[in-house]
GROMACS .gro file of N, CA and C in nm:
model
  480
    1MET      N    1   7.402   8.403   9.100
    1MET     CA    2   7.444   8.487   9.209
    1MET      C    3   7.471   8.626   9.155
    2SER      N    4   7.431   8.725   9.233
    2SER     CA    5   7.457   8.863   9.193
    2SER      C    6   7.595   8.907   9.243
    3THR      N    7   7.635   9.029   9.213
    3THR     CA    8   7.765   9.083   9.250
    3THR      C    9   7.782   9.086   9.402
    4MET      N   10   7.903   9.050   9.449
    4MET     CA   11   7.932   9.049   9.592
    4MET      C   12   8.036   9.155   9.624
    5SER      N   13   8.020   9.227   9.736
    5SER     CA   14   8.119   9.327   9.777
    5SER      C   15   8.228   9.259   9.858
    6SER      N   16   8.332   9.335   9.896
    6SER     CA   17   8.444   9.277   9.969
    6SER      C   18   8.409   9.247  10.114
    7ILE      N   19   8.325   9.330  10.178
    7ILE     CA   20   8.283   9.304  10.315
    7ILE      C   21   8.158   9.216  10.308
    8LYS      N   22   8.167   9.102  10.369
    8LYS     CA   23   8.057   9.006  10.359
    8LYS      C   24   7.968   9.013  10.483
    9ARG      N   25   7.849   9.063  10.463
    9ARG     CA   26   7.745   9.066  10.566
    9ARG      C   27   7.620   9.006  10.503
   10PHE      N   28   7.548   8.928  10.580
   10PHE     CA   29   7.438   8.850  10.523
   10PHE      C   30   7.308   8.876  10.596
   11ILE      N   31   7.200   8.838  10.528
   11ILE     CA   32   7.068   8.830  10.588
   11ILE      C   33   7.004   8.703  10.531
   12ALA      N   34   6.949   8.621  10.619
   12ALA     CA   35   6.893   8.492  10.577
   12ALA      C   36   6.742   8.492  10.593
   13ASP      N   37   6.674   8.429  10.499
   13ASP     CA   38   6.528   8.419  10.511
   13ASP      C   39   6.491   8.293  10.587
   14ASP      N   40   6.359   8.272  10.604
   14ASP     CA   41   6.309   8.158  10.682
   14ASP      C   42   6.354   8.023  10.630
   15MET      N   43   6.382   8.015  10.502
   15MET     CA   44   6.417   7.886  10.442
   15MET      C   45   6.558   7.838  10.479
   16VAL      N   46   6.640   7.926  10.532
   16VAL     CA   47   6.779   7.889  10.561
   16VAL      C   48   6.822   7.931  10.703
   17GLY      N   49   6.735   7.911  10.800
   17GLY     CA   50   6.764   7.948  10.937
   17GLY      C   51   6.885   7.876  10.996
   18LYS      N   52   6.897   7.745  10.969
   18LYS     CA   53   7.013   7.670  11.018
   18LYS      C   54   7.142   7.723  10.955
   19LEU      N   55   7.136   7.755  10.829
   19LEU     CA   56   7.252   7.810  10.760
   19LEU      C   57   7.297   7.939  10.826
   20ALA      N   58   7.202   8.024  10.866
   20ALA     CA   59   7.236   8.150  10.932
   20ALA      C   60   7.321   8.124  11.056
   21ARG      N   61   7.285   8.023  11.135
   21ARG     CA   62   7.364   7.990  11.255
   21ARG      C   63   7.504   7.944  11.219
   22PHE      N   64   7.518   7.865  11.113
   22PHE     CA   65   7.652   7.819  11.072
   22PHE      C   66   7.737   7.935  11.020
   23VAL      N   67   7.676   8.029  10.949
   23VAL     CA   68   7.750   8.146  10.901
   23VAL      C   69   7.798   8.228  11.021
   24ARG      N   70   7.711   8.246  11.120
   24ARG     CA   71   7.750   8.316  11.244
   24ARG      C   72   7.861   8.241  11.316
   25LEU      N   73   7.848   8.110  11.319
   25LEU     CA   74   7.948   8.026  11.386
   25LEU      C   75   8.087   8.052  11.330
   26LEU      N   76   8.096   8.079  11.201
   26LEU     CA   77   8.224   8.107  11.136
   26LEU      C   78   8.272   8.250  11.163
   27GLY      N   79   8.188   8.331  11.230
   27GLY     CA   80   8.227   8.466  11.266
   27GLY      C   81   8.174   8.573  11.173
   28TYR      N   82   8.091   8.535  11.077
   28TYR     CA   83   8.035   8.633  10.984
   28TYR      C   84   7.902   8.688  11.035
   29ASP      N   85   7.878   8.814  11.005
   29ASP     CA   86   7.756   8.884  11.044
   29ASP      C   87   7.642   8.832  10.957
   30CYS      N   88   7.543   8.768  11.020
   30CYS     CA   89   7.430   8.712  10.946
   30CYS      C   90   7.301   8.733  11.024
   31VAL      N   91   7.222   8.828  10.978
   31VAL     CA   92   7.093   8.858  11.041
   31VAL      C   93   6.993   8.749  11.003
   32TYR      N   94   6.917   8.705  11.102
   32TYR     CA   95   6.808   8.610  11.077
   32TYR      C   96   6.694   8.647  11.168
   33GLN      N   97   6.580   8.677  11.108
   33GLN     CA   98   6.460   8.711  11.184
   33GLN      C   99   6.348   8.621  11.134
   34LYS      N  100   6.312   8.526  11.217
   34LYS     CA  101   6.208   8.431  11.177
   34LYS      C  102   6.079   8.507  11.142
   35GLY      N  103   6.020   8.469  11.030
   35GLY     CA  104   5.892   8.526  10.990
   35GLY      C  105   5.899   8.662  10.921
   36ILE      N  106   6.018   8.710  10.892
   36ILE     CA  107   6.030   8.841  10.826
   36ILE      C  108   5.970   8.832  10.684
   37GLU      N  109   5.893   8.932  10.648
   37GLU     CA  110   5.833   8.937  10.514
   37GLU      C  111   5.941   8.969  10.412
   38ASP      N  112   5.924   8.916  10.292
   38ASP     CA  113   6.023   8.939  10.186
   38ASP      C  114   6.054   9.087  10.165
   39LYS      N  115   5.951   9.169  10.165
   39LYS     CA  116   5.968   9.313  10.144
   39LYS      C  117   6.063   9.372  10.249
   40HIS      N  118   6.042   9.336  10.376
   40HIS     CA  119   6.125   9.389  10.484
   40HIS      C  120   6.266   9.331  10.479
   41LEU      N  121   6.277   9.206  10.440
   41LEU     CA  122   6.408   9.142  10.427
   41LEU      C  123   6.490   9.214  10.320
   42ILE      N  124   6.428   9.243  10.207
   42ILE     CA  125   6.498   9.312  10.098
   42ILE      C  126   6.535   9.454  10.141
   43GLU      N  127   6.443   9.523  10.208
   43GLU     CA  128   6.473   9.658  10.257
   43GLU      C  129   6.594   9.657  10.349
   44ARG      N  130   6.595   9.563  10.443
   44ARG     CA  131   6.708   9.555  10.539
   44ARG      C  132   6.837   9.522  10.465
   45ALA      N  133   6.830   9.433  10.367
   45ALA     CA  134   6.950   9.399  10.289
   45ALA      C  135   7.005   9.521  10.218
   46LEU      N  136   6.917   9.602  10.160
   46LEU     CA  137   6.960   9.723  10.089
   46LEU      C  138   7.018   9.826  10.185
   47VAL      N  139   6.950   9.853  10.295
   47VAL     CA  140   6.994   9.954  10.391
   47VAL      C  141   7.128   9.915  10.454
   48ASP      N  142   7.143   9.787  10.492
   48ASP     CA  143   7.263   9.741  10.562
   48ASP      C  144   7.370   9.685  10.468
   49ASP      N  145   7.345   9.689  10.337
   49ASP     CA  146   7.438   9.634  10.238
   49ASP      C  147   7.470   9.488  10.269
   50ARG      N  148   7.365   9.406  10.275
   50ARG     CA  149   7.378   9.264  10.308
   50ARG      C  150   7.346   9.177  10.187
   51ILE      N  151   7.405   9.062  10.185
   51ILE     CA  152   7.378   8.961  10.083
   51ILE      C  153   7.263   8.874  10.134
   52ILE      N  154   7.160   8.860  10.056
   52ILE     CA  155   7.045   8.778  10.094
   52ILE      C  156   7.078   8.631  10.068
   53LEU      N  157   7.060   8.548  10.170
   53LEU     CA  158   7.072   8.403  10.156
   53LEU      C  159   6.931   8.346  10.155
   54THR      N  160   6.896   8.275  10.048
   54THR     CA  161   6.759   8.226  10.034
   54THR      C  162   6.753   8.105   9.942
   55ARG      N  163   6.646   8.029   9.957
   55ARG     CA  164   6.615   7.923   9.862
   55ARG      C  165   6.493   7.962   9.778
   56ASP      N  166   6.439   8.079   9.802
   56ASP     CA  167   6.315   8.127   9.741
   56ASP      C  168   6.342   8.194   9.607
   57THR      N  169   6.311   8.124   9.499
   57THR     CA  170   6.336   8.179   9.365
   57THR      C  171   6.251   8.303   9.337
   58ARG      N  172   6.132   8.309   9.397
   58ARG     CA  173   6.047   8.428   9.376
   58ARG      C  174   6.109   8.551   9.441
   59LEU      N  175   6.173   8.533   9.555
   59LEU     CA  176   6.235   8.647   9.624
   59LEU      C  177   6.347   8.706   9.540
   60VAL      N  178   6.432   8.623   9.483
   60VAL     CA  179   6.546   8.675   9.406
   60VAL      C  180   6.503   8.735   9.272
   61GLU      N  181   6.381   8.706   9.229
   61GLU     CA  182   6.329   8.766   9.106
   61GLU      C  183   6.274   8.906   9.129
   62MET      N  184   6.256   8.944   9.256
   62MET     CA  185   6.205   9.077   9.287
   62MET      C  186   6.309   9.180   9.245
   63VAL      N  187   6.264   9.286   9.185
   63VAL     CA  188   6.354   9.384   9.124
   63VAL      C  189   6.449   9.448   9.225
   64LEU      N  190   6.409   9.463   9.349
   64LEU     CA  191   6.495   9.527   9.449
   64LEU      C  192   6.599   9.434   9.510
   65ALA      N  193   6.585   9.305   9.489
   65ALA     CA  194   6.681   9.210   9.545
   65ALA      C  195   6.809   9.216   9.462
   66LYS      N  196   6.903   9.300   9.505
   66LYS     CA  197   7.024   9.325   9.427
   66LYS      C  198   7.134   9.223   9.453
   67LYS      N  199   7.168   9.202   9.581
   67LYS     CA  200   7.276   9.110   9.616
   67LYS      C  201   7.214   8.991   9.688
   68TYR      N  202   7.232   8.875   9.630
   68TYR     CA  203   7.172   8.755   9.688
   68TYR      C  204   7.252   8.633   9.647
   69LEU      N  205   7.229   8.527   9.722
   69LEU     CA  206   7.282   8.397   9.684
   69LEU      C  207   7.167   8.299   9.696
   70LEU      N  208   7.129   8.241   9.584
   70LEU     CA  209   7.022   8.141   9.582
   70LEU      C  210   7.083   8.008   9.625
   71ILE      N  211   7.043   7.962   9.741
   71ILE     CA  212   7.097   7.839   9.798
   71ILE      C  213   7.033   7.719   9.729
   72GLU      N  214   7.116   7.627   9.684
   72GLU     CA  215   7.068   7.517   9.601
   72GLU      C  216   7.022   7.393   9.676
   73SER      N  217   7.074   7.370   9.796
   73SER     CA  218   7.049   7.244   9.866
   73SER      C  219   6.966   7.264   9.993
   74ASP      N  220   6.903   7.156  10.038
   74ASP     CA  221   6.835   7.153  10.168
   74ASP      C  222   6.934   7.121  10.280
   75ASP      N  223   7.046   7.064  10.247
   75ASP     CA  224   7.143   7.014  10.345
   75ASP      C  225   7.231   7.129  10.396
   76PRO      N  226   7.230   7.155  10.529
   76PRO     CA  227   7.309   7.267  10.583
   76PRO      C  228   7.459   7.257  10.552
   77GLU      N  229   7.513   7.138  10.547
   77GLU     CA  230   7.655   7.121  10.513
   77GLU      C  231   7.683   7.172  10.372
   78ILE      N  232   7.602   7.130  10.277
   78ILE     CA  233   7.619   7.171  10.138
   78ILE      C  234   7.590   7.321  10.124
   79GLN      N  235   7.490   7.369  10.197
   79GLN     CA  236   7.458   7.512  10.195
   79GLN      C  237   7.578   7.595  10.241
   80LEU      N  238   7.638   7.554  10.352
   80LEU     CA  239   7.752   7.630  10.405
   80LEU      C  240   7.869   7.627  10.307
   81ARG      N  241   7.895   7.512  10.249
   81ARG     CA  242   8.003   7.504  10.149
   81ARG      C  243   7.975   7.595  10.030
   82GLN      N  244   7.848   7.603   9.989
   82GLN     CA  245   7.811   7.692   9.877
   82GLN      C  246   7.837   7.838   9.913
   83VAL      N  247   7.798   7.880  10.033
   83VAL     CA  248   7.819   8.019  10.075
   83VAL      C  249   7.969   8.049  10.078
   84ILE      N  250   8.048   7.959  10.136
   84ILE     CA  251   8.192   7.979  10.145
   84ILE      C  252   8.253   7.992  10.005
   85SER      N  253   8.213   7.903   9.915
   85SER     CA  254   8.268   7.902   9.780
   85SER      C  255   8.220   8.022   9.698
   86ASP      N  256   8.089   8.038   9.688
   86ASP     CA  257   8.033   8.142   9.600
   86ASP      C  258   8.063   8.283   9.649
   87CYS      N  259   8.072   8.301   9.780
   87CYS     CA  260   8.099   8.434   9.836
   87CYS      C  261   8.247   8.453   9.867
   88GLU      N  262   8.326   8.352   9.835
   88GLU     CA  263   8.471   8.356   9.855
   88GLU      C  264   8.507   8.396   9.998
   89LEU      N  265   8.443   8.329  10.095
   89LEU     CA  266   8.469   8.359  10.236
   89LEU      C  267   8.604   8.304  10.277
   90LYS      N  268   8.673   8.381  10.356
   90LYS     CA  269   8.799   8.338  10.417
   90LYS      C  270   8.765   8.298  10.560
   91ILE      N  271   8.799   8.176  10.597
   91ILE     CA  272   8.769   8.127  10.731
   91ILE      C  273   8.890   8.152  10.820
   92ASP      N  274   8.871   8.238  10.919
   92ASP     CA  275   8.975   8.272  11.015
   92ASP      C  276   8.946   8.194  11.143
   93PRO      N  277   9.035   8.100  11.180
   93PRO     CA  278   9.010   8.022  11.302
   93PRO      C  279   8.988   8.109  11.425
   94GLY      N  280   9.045   8.229  11.426
   94GLY     CA  281   9.029   8.320  11.538
   94GLY      C  282   8.891   8.382  11.550
   95THR      N  283   8.812   8.376  11.443
   95THR     CA  284   8.677   8.435  11.450
   95THR      C  285   8.568   8.330  11.463
   96ILE      N  286   8.605   8.203  11.459
   96ILE     CA  287   8.504   8.098  11.480
   96ILE      C  288   8.449   8.113  11.621
   97LEU      N  289   8.318   8.111  11.632
   97LEU     CA  290   8.246   8.127  11.758
   97LEU      C  291   8.273   8.263  11.823
   98SER      N  292   8.284   8.366  11.742
   98SER     CA  293   8.304   8.501  11.795
   98SER      C  294   8.174   8.583  11.797
   99ARG      N  295   8.065   8.523  11.747
   99ARG     CA  296   7.935   8.590  11.745
   99ARG      C  297   7.834   8.508  11.824
  100CYS      N  298   7.735   8.576  11.877
  100CYS     CA  299   7.624   8.508  11.943
  100CYS      C  300   7.547   8.430  11.837
  101LEU      N  301   7.526   8.303  11.861
  101LEU     CA  302   7.456   8.220  11.764
  101LEU      C  303   7.306   8.250  11.762
  102VAL      N  304   7.257   8.317  11.865
  102VAL     CA  305   7.115   8.349  11.874
  102VAL      C  306   7.083   8.485  11.814
  103CYS      N  307   7.161   8.589  11.851
  103CYS     CA  308   7.122   8.723  11.805
  103CYS      C  309   7.228   8.793  11.719
  104ASN      N  310   7.341   8.727  11.689
  104ASN     CA  311   7.435   8.774  11.589
  104ASN      C  312   7.535   8.879  11.639
  105GLN      N  313   7.526   8.923  11.762
  105GLN     CA  314   7.619   9.025  11.812
  105GLN      C  315   7.758   8.965  11.835
  106ARG      N  316   7.861   9.049  11.825
  106ARG     CA  317   7.996   9.005  11.858
  106ARG      C  318   8.003   8.978  12.008
  107LEU      N  319   8.071   8.870  12.042
  107LEU     CA  320   8.088   8.836  12.184
  107LEU      C  321   8.201   8.918  12.243
  108GLU      N  322   8.188   8.948  12.370
  108GLU     CA  323   8.289   9.026  12.442
  108GLU      C  324   8.340   8.944  12.560
  109ASP      N  325   8.465   8.967  12.596
  109ASP     CA  326   8.521   8.900  12.714
  109ASP      C  327   8.449   8.951  12.838
  110ILE      N  328   8.435   8.862  12.936
  110ILE     CA  329   8.378   8.900  13.065
  110ILE      C  330   8.459   8.830  13.173
  111GLU      N  331   8.480   8.897  13.283
  111GLU     CA  332   8.556   8.840  13.394
  111GLU      C  333   8.484   8.718  13.451
  112LYS      N  334   8.561   8.619  13.486
  112LYS     CA  335   8.505   8.496  13.542
  112LYS      C  336   8.419   8.526  13.665
  113SER      N  337   8.464   8.615  13.750
  113SER     CA  338   8.391   8.648  13.873
  113SER      C  339   8.251   8.703  13.844
  114GLU      N  340   8.233   8.763  13.726
  114GLU     CA  341   8.104   8.822  13.692
  114GLU      C  342   8.001   8.719  13.646
  115VAL      N  343   8.044   8.596  13.618
  115VAL     CA  344   7.950   8.493  13.571
  115VAL      C  345   7.921   8.386  13.676
  116ALA      N  346   7.977   8.402  13.795
  116ALA     CA  347   7.965   8.299  13.899
  116ALA      C  348   7.822   8.255  13.924
  117GLU      N  349   7.729   8.348  13.925
  117GLU     CA  350   7.588   8.317  13.953
  117GLU      C  351   7.509   8.285  13.826
  118ARG      N  352   7.576   8.288  13.711
  118ARG     CA  353   7.505   8.273  13.585
  118ARG      C  354   7.536   8.145  13.510
  119VAL      N  355   7.633   8.068  13.557
  119VAL     CA  356   7.667   7.941  13.492
  119VAL      C  357   7.663   7.830  13.596
  120TRP      N  358   7.656   7.707  13.549
  120TRP     CA  359   7.653   7.592  13.639
  120TRP      C  360   7.783   7.588  13.720
  121PRO      N  361   7.775   7.542  13.844
  121PRO     CA  362   7.896   7.536  13.928
  121PRO      C  363   8.011   7.459  13.863
  122TYR      N  364   7.980   7.348  13.797
  122TYR     CA  365   8.085   7.269  13.731
  122TYR      C  366   8.154   7.352  13.623
  123VAL      N  367   8.077   7.425  13.545
  123VAL     CA  368   8.133   7.509  13.439
  123VAL      C  369   8.222   7.616  13.502
  124TYR      N  370   8.175   7.676  13.608
  124TYR     CA  371   8.253   7.781  13.674
  124TYR      C  372   8.387   7.726  13.726
  125ARG      N  373   8.384   7.606  13.782
  125ARG     CA  374   8.507   7.544  13.836
  125ARG      C  375   8.604   7.503  13.726
  126THR      N  376   8.553   7.459  13.613
  126THR     CA  377   8.639   7.400  13.511
  126THR      C  378   8.680   7.494  13.398
  127GLN      N  379   8.619   7.610  13.390
  127GLN     CA  380   8.650   7.703  13.282
  127GLN      C  381   8.711   7.832  13.338
  128GLU      N  382   8.800   7.892  13.260
  128GLU     CA  383   8.864   8.016  13.303
  128GLU      C  384   8.822   8.137  13.220
  129GLU      N  385   8.787   8.112  13.094
  129GLU     CA  386   8.753   8.222  13.004
  129GLU      C  387   8.605   8.215  12.964
  130PHE      N  388   8.542   8.332  12.971
  130PHE     CA  389   8.402   8.343  12.936
  130PHE      C  390   8.382   8.462  12.844
  131LYS      N  391   8.277   8.453  12.764
  131LYS     CA  392   8.238   8.563  12.676
  131LYS      C  393   8.089   8.587  12.699
  132ILE      N  394   8.047   8.710  12.668
  132ILE     CA  395   7.907   8.746  12.685
  132ILE      C  396   7.858   8.817  12.560
  133CYS      N  397   7.732   8.798  12.530
  133CYS     CA  398   7.666   8.873  12.423
  133CYS      C  399   7.607   8.999  12.488
  134SER      N  400   7.647   9.114  12.438
  134SER     CA  401   7.599   9.240  12.495
  134SER      C  402   7.450   9.263  12.468
  135GLU      N  403   7.396   9.194  12.369
  135GLU     CA  404   7.256   9.212  12.333
  135GLU      C  405   7.163   9.124  12.419
  136CYS      N  406   7.184   8.994  12.415
  136CYS     CA  407   7.093   8.902  12.485
  136CYS      C  408   7.150   8.851  12.618
  137GLU      N  409   7.275   8.886  12.646
  137GLU     CA  410   7.344   8.853  12.771
  137GLU      C  411   7.367   8.703  12.793
  138ARG      N  412   7.366   8.626  12.685
  138ARG     CA  413   7.402   8.484  12.698
  138ARG      C  414   7.551   8.475  12.727
  139ILE      N  415   7.586   8.377  12.807
  139ILE     CA  416   7.724   8.353  12.844
  139ILE      C  417   7.776   8.235  12.761
  140TYR      N  418   7.897   8.249  12.711
  140TYR     CA  419   7.961   8.144  12.630
  140TYR      C  420   8.095   8.107  12.693
  141TRP      N  421   8.133   7.981  12.677
  141TRP     CA  422   8.262   7.932  12.722
  141TRP      C  423   8.304   7.819  12.631
  142GLU      N  424   8.429   7.784  12.633
  142GLU     CA  425   8.480   7.683  12.541
  142GLU      C  426   8.478   7.545  12.605
  143GLY      N  427   8.361   7.486  12.613
  143GLY     CA  428   8.344   7.352  12.667
  143GLY      C  429   8.364   7.246  12.559
  144THR      N  430   8.325   7.125  12.589
  144THR     CA  431   8.343   7.015  12.494
  144THR      C  432   8.262   7.035  12.367
  145HIS      N  433   8.154   7.111  12.376
  145HIS     CA  434   8.070   7.137  12.258
  145HIS      C  435   8.148   7.212  12.150
  146VAL      N  436   8.244   7.294  12.190
  146VAL     CA  437   8.322   7.370  12.093
  146VAL      C  438   8.406   7.275  12.008
  147GLU      N  439   8.470   7.180  12.072
  147GLU     CA  440   8.549   7.083  11.995
  147GLU      C  441   8.459   7.000  11.904
  148ALA      N  442   8.339   6.968  11.950
  148ALA     CA  443   8.244   6.893  11.867
  148ALA      C  444   8.204   6.975  11.743
  149ILE      N  445   8.183   7.104  11.762
  149ILE     CA  446   8.149   7.193  11.650
  149ILE      C  447   8.265   7.199  11.552
  150LYS      N  448   8.386   7.217  11.604
  150LYS     CA  449   8.504   7.225  11.517
  150LYS      C  450   8.527   7.093  11.443
  151LYS      N  451   8.502   6.982  11.511
  151LYS     CA  452   8.516   6.851  11.446
  151LYS      C  453   8.416   6.839  11.330
  152ARG      N  454   8.294   6.884  11.354
  152ARG     CA  455   8.192   6.881  11.249
  152ARG      C  456   8.236   6.965  11.130
  153LEU      N  457   8.288   7.085  11.157
  153LEU     CA  458   8.336   7.172  11.048
  153LEU      C  459   8.454   7.110  10.975
  154ARG      N  460   8.542   7.043  11.047
  154ARG     CA  461   8.655   6.973  10.983
  154ARG      C  462   8.603   6.860  10.894
  155ASN      N  463   8.508   6.782  10.945
  155ASN     CA  464   8.449   6.673  10.866
  155ASN      C  465   8.381   6.724  10.740
  156TRP      N  466   8.327   6.842  10.746
  156TRP     CA  467   8.263   6.903  10.630
  156TRP      C  468   8.364   6.964  10.536
  157GLY      N  469   8.490   6.973  10.578
  157GLY     CA  470   8.593   7.032  10.494
  157GLY      C  471   8.594   7.184  10.498
  158VAL      N  472   8.532   7.242  10.598
  158VAL     CA  473   8.520   7.387  10.609
  158VAL      C  474   8.644   7.448  10.676
  159ILE      N  475   8.700   7.378  10.776
  159ILE     CA  476   8.821   7.425  10.843
  159ILE      C  477   8.922   7.311  10.845
  160ASP      N  478   9.049   7.347  10.869
  160ASP     CA  479   9.154   7.246  10.878
  160ASP      C  480   9.166   7.190  11.018
   0.00000   0.00000   0.00000
């Protein structure tokens, strides 16, 4: 692993797409663009001061790849534990699920009345708080899936 800065921002290559979603799930900024060429991935990492997450040994051998973490496992659970450990990530329960899992933007609060036509009637009746992604406009709410995600993270030893 190369040197890591105090602000942790990531960019993931094609080999670790699932890992990118888990890093976002924890509230960390993690860019993932399917099919991005190594050259462009490295350029973006340099410009945005991002840590490259990859399993590609050839990519990390490229002279411009300065900050990277070579992921050792195929298993997303082990991959996430490696990122947390090697990058010394602090998991803040308040930032879990604070980013769009699809496009990485921070979620913003939105009034319940503004989502009435955009969510299922049952969801609208049973939920009071909603968030929106300003980029892709996906609506998020804390349904049963959130507890399932947190249970999975607890089982993995990622959160308490």
